[in-house]
Coordinates of C-alpha atoms and ligand atoms in Angstrom, one line a residue:
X23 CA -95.9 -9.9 118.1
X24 CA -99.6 -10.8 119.0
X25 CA -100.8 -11.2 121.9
X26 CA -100.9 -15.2 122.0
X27 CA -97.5 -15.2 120.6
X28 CA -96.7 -12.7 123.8
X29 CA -97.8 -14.7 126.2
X30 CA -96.4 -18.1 124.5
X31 CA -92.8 -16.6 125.3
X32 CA -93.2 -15.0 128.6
X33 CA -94.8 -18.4 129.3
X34 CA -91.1 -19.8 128.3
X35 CA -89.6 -17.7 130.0
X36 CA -91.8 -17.8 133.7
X37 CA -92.2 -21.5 133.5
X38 CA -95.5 -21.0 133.7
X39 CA -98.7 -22.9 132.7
X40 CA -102.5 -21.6 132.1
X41 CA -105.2 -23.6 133.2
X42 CA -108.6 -21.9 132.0
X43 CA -111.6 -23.0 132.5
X44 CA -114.4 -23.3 129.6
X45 CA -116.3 -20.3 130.9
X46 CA -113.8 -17.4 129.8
X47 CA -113.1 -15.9 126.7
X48 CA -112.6 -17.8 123.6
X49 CA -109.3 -16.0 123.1
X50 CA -108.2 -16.8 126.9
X51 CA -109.3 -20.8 126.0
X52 CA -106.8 -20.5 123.1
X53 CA -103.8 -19.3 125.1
X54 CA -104.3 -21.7 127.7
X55 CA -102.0 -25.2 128.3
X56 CA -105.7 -26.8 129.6
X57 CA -108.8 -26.8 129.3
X58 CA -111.3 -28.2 131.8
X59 CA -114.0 -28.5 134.1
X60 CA -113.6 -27.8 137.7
X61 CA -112.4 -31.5 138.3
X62 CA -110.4 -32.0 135.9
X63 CA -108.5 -28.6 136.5
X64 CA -107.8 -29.6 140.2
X65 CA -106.2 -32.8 139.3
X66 CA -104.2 -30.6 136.6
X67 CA -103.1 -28.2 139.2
X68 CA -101.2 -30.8 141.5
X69 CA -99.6 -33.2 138.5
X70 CA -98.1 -30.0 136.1
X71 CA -94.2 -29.6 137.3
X72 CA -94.3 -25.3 136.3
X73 CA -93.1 -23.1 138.9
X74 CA -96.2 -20.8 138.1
X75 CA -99.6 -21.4 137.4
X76 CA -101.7 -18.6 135.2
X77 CA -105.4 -19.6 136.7
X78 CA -108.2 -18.4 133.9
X79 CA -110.9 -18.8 136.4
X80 CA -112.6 -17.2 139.4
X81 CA -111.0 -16.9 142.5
X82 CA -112.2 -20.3 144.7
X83 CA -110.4 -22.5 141.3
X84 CA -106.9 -20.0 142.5
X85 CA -107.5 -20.9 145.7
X86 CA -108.0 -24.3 145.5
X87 CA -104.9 -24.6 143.2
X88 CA -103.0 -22.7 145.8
X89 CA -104.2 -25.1 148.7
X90 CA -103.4 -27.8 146.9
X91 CA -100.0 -26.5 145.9
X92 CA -98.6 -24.7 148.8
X93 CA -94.9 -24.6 146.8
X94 CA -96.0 -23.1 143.8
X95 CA -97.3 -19.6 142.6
X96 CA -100.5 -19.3 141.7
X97 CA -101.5 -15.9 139.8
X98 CA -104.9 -14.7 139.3
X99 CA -105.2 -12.3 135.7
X100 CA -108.2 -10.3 137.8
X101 CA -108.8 -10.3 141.1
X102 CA -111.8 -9.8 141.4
X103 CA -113.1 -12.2 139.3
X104 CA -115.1 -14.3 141.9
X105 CA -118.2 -17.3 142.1
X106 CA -121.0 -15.6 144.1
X107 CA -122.5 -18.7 144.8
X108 CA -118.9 -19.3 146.6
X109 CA -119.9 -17.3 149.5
X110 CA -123.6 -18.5 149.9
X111 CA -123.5 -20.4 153.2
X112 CA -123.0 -19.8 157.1
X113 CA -120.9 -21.4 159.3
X114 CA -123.8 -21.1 161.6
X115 CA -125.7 -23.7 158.8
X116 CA -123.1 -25.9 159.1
X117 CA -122.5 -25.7 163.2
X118 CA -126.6 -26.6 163.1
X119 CA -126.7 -28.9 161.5
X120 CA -123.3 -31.0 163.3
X121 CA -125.4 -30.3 166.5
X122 CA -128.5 -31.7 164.9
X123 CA -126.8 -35.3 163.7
X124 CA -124.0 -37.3 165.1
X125 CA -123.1 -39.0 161.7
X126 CA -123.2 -35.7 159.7
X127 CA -120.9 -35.1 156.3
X128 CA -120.3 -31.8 155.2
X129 CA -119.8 -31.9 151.8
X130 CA -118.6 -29.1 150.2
X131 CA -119.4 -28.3 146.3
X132 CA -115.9 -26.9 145.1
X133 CA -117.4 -23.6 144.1
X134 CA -116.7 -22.3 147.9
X135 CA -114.4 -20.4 149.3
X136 CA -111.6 -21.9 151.1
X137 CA -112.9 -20.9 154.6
X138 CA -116.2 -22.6 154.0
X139 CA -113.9 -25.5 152.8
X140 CA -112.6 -25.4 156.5
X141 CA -115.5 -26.2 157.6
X142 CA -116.4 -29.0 155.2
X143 CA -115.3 -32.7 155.3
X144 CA -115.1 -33.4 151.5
X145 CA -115.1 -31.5 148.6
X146 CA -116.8 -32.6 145.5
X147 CA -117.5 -31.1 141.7
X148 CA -120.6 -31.2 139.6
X149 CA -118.6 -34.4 138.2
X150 CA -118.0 -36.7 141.1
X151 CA -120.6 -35.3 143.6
X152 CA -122.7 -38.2 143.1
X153 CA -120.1 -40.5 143.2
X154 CA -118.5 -39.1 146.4
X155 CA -121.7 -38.6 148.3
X156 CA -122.7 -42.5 147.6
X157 CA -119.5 -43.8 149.0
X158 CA -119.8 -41.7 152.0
X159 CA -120.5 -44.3 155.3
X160 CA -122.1 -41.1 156.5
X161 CA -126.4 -41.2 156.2
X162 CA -127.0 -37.6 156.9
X163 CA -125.6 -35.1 154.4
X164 CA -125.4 -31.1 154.2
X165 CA -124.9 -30.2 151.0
X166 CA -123.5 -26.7 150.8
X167 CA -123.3 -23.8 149.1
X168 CA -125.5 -24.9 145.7
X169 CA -129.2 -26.3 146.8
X170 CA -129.5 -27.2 143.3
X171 CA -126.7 -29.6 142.7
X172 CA -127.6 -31.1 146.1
X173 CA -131.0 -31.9 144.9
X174 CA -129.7 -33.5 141.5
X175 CA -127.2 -35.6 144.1
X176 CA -129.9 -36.6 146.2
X177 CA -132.4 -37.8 143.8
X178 CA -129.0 -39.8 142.4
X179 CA -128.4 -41.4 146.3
X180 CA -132.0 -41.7 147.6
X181 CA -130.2 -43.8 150.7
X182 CA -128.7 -40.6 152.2
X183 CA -130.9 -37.9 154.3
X184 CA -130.1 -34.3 152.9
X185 CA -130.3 -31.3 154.5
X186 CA -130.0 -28.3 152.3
X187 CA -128.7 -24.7 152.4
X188 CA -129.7 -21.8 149.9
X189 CA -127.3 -21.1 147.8
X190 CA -126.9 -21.0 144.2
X191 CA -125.3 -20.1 140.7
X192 CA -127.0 -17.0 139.7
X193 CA -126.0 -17.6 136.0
X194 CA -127.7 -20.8 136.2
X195 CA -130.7 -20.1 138.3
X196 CA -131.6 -17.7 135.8
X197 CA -132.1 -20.3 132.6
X198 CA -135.7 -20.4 132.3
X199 CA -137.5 -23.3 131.5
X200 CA -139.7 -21.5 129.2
X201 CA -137.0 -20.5 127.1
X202 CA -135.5 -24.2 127.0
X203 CA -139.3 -25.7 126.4
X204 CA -139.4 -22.9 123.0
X205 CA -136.0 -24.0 121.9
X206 CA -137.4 -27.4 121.9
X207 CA -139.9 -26.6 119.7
X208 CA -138.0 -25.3 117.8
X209 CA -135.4 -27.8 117.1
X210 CA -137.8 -31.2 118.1
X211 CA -134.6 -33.3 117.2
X212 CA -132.1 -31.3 119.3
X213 CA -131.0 -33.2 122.8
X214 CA -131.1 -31.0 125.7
X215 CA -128.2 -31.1 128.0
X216 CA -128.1 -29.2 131.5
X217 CA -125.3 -28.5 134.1
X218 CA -126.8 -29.5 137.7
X219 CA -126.7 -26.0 138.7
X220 CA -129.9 -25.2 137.0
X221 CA -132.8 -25.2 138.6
X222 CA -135.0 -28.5 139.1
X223 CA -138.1 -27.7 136.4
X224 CA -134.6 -27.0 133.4
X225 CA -133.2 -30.3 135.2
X226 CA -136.5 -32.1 134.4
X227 CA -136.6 -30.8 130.8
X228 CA -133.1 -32.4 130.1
X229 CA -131.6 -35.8 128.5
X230 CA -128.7 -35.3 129.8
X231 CA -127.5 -33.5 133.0
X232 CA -123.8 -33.2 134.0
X233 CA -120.3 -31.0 134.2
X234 CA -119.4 -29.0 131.5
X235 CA -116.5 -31.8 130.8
X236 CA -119.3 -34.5 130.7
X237 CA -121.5 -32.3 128.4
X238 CA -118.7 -32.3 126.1
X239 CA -118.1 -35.9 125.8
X240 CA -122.1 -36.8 126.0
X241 CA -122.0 -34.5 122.5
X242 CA -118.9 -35.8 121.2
X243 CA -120.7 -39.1 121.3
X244 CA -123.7 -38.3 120.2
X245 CA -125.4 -39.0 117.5
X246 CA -127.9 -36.2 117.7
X247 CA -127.0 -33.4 115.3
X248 CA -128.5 -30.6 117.0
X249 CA -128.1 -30.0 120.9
X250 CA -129.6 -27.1 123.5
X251 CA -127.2 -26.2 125.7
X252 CA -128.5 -25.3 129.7
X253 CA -125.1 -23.5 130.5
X254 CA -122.5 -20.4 130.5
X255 CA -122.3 -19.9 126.8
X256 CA -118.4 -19.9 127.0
X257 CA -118.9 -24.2 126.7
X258 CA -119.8 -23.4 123.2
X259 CA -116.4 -22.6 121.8
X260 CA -115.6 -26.4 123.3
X261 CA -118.9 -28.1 122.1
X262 CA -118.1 -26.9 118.4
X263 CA -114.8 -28.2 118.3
X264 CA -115.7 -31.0 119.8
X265 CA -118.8 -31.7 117.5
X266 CA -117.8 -29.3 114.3
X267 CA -121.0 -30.8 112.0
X268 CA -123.5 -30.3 115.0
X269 CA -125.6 -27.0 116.1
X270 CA -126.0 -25.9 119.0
X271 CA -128.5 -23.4 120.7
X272 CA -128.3 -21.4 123.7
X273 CA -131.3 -20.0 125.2
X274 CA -132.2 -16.6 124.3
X275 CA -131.1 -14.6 127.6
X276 CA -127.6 -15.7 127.1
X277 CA -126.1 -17.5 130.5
X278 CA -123.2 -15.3 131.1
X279 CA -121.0 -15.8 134.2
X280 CA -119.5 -11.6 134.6
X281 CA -116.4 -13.7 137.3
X282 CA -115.0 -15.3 134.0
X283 CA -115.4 -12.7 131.8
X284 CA -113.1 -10.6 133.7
X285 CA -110.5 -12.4 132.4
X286 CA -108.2 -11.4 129.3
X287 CA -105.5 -11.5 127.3
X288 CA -104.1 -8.1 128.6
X289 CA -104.5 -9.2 132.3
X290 CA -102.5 -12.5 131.8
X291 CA -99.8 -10.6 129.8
X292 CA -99.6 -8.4 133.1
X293 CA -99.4 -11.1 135.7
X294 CA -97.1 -12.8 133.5
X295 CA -95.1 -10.0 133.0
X296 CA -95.1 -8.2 136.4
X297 CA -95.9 -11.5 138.8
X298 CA -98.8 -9.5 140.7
X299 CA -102.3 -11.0 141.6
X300 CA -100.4 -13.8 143.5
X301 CA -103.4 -16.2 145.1
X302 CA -101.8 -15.9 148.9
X303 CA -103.8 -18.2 152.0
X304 CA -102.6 -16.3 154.6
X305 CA -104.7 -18.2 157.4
X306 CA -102.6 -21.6 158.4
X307 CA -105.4 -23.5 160.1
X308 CA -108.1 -22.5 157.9
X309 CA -105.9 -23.2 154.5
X310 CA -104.7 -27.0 156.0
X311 CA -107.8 -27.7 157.3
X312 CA -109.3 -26.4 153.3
X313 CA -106.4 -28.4 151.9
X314 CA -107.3 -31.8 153.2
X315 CA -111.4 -31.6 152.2
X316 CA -109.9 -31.2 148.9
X317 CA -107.3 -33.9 149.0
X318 CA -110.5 -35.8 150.3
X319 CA -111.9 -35.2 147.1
X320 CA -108.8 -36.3 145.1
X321 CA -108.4 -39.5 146.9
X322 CA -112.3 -40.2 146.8
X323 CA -112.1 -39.5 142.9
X324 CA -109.2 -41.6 142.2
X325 CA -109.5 -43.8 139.6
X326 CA -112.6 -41.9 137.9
X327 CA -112.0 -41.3 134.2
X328 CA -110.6 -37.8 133.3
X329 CA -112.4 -36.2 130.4
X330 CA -110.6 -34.1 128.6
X331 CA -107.0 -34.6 129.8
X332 CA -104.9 -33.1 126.6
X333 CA -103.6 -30.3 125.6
X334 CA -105.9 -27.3 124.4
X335 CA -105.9 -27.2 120.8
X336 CA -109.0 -24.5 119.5
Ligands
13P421 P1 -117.9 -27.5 136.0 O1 -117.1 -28.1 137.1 O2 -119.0 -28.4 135.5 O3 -117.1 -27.0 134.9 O4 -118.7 -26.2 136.7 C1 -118.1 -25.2 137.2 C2 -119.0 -24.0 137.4 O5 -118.6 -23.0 137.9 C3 -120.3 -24.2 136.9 O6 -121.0 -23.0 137.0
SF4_422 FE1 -120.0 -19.4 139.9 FE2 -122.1 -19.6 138.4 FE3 -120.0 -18.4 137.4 FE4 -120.0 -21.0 137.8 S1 -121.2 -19.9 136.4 S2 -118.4 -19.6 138.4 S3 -121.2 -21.2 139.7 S4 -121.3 -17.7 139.1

């Protein structure tokens, strides 16, 4: 037996589902039920009826499937696969800046721990921050942990007074422009699509910025037959299926996120197998208090097109 067909029947047998997102392995995107960006997969986690969710992602996606999902089991293939950037904020930052302004939202980019979602009012994702933050009444807005995304928001809702905090994405901090601007050269006919992560000068350079879900469907209807891609190079095995007669080019110091990569077939067969790595919120107050600046988010995004909503099939 391989290993896909392994995990197919302990899958069976578990009622269990895997939700992975585009980042991991392109063996771990073809074992998994789903496919998605970080939206998508937290509107996956609370409509799927398993018992058990296999979550091929970094640790705040468990989490938040966990918060969202108190009754189910949530298993993790690794640990210790985590989002730096999930940790990049103070509650000091935030207790600052609710002293400084009376109308203050906290709004929480997804990629956070669930503590610093206990702090938060709303949680949004790379794909409905903007649309969140507009219909906020609030006029003052921290943005935490990514400083990046919440410049790309802000320029998007120039009505609303940002304060920002320093965090960011390591992975996609470290694009460099240059090596964007040479690819260009390059390839003059190739569009250049960016993830709001990146840094402002790679944001400038782009046609089109958005979630890795929204990168996929702006190729997909495309009709540009050559694209550079200002992202984790996982999206690629997506992009290509998507957009089989199209090329695509990453930039030369490949964007590699190590969190995903931790993840493999091996490890799922283990949790799968053995039920270890359960995603446990042991802290009541903090995990309800996480739970509803998530459901925030849900209820905010309702009605907002899902991309991507079907079965993985690489
Ligand atoms: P998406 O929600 O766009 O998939 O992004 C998740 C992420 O971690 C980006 O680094
Ligand atoms: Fe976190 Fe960056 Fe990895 Fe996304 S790519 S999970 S933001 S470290």
């Amino acid at each position: 037996m391989t290993k896909q067909e392994e995990i197919q029947k302990l899958k069976e047998e578990k009622d269990a589902v895997i939700l992975a997102h585009y980042y991991v392995r392109p063996e771990v995107q073809e074992a998994a039920d789903y496919i998605g960006d970080s939206y998508f997969l937290s509107r996956k986690a609370v409509e799927l009826p398993h018992r058990t969710i296999v979550f091929a992602g970094v640790t705040f996606m468990g989490e938040s499937a966990r918060l969202l999902n108190p009754e189910k089991t949530v298993l993790m293939p690794d640990m210790e696969a985590d989002c730096p950037m999930a940790h990049m904020v103070t509650k000091e930052t935030v207790e600052r800046a609710r002293a400084q302004y009376e109308d203050l939202a906290v709004v929480c980019y997804i990629n956070s721990t669930a503590e610093i979602k206990s702090w938060s009012d709303v949680c949004v994702t790379s794909a409905n921050a903007v649309r969140i933050v507009k219909n906020l009444p609030n006029r003052n807005i921290l943005f935490i942990p990514d400083r990046n995304l919440a410049h790309f928001v802000a320029e998007k809702v120039p009505e609303k007074q940002f304060i920002y905090n320093d965090g960011y994405c390591p992975v996609h901090e470290h694009i460099k422009v240059e090596e964007i601007r040479e690819l260009g050269r390059q390839h003059p006919d190739a569009r250049v699509l960016a993830h709001p992560e990146c840094s402002s000068a790679v944001l400038a350079a782009a046609d089109y910025i958005g979630s890795t879900s929204g990168m996929i469907d702006y190729v997909r209807k495309s009709e540009a037959a050559s694209f550079i891609i200002g992202t984790e190079s996982g999206v690629g095995c997506a992009l290509r299926q998507a957009r089989g007669d199209a090329a695509f080019f990453f930039p030369r110091t490949e964007p590699v996120c190590a969190g995903m990569k931790l993840v493999t077939l091996d490890k799922i067969i283990d949790v799968l197998r053995n039920g270890g790595n359960e995603m446990k919120m042991d802290d009541r107050q903090t995990s309800a208090a996480a739970k509803q600046t998530l459901t925030r988010m849900l209820e905010l995004g309702k009605g907002m097109e899902i991309k991507n909503d079907k079965r993985a099939v690489l």
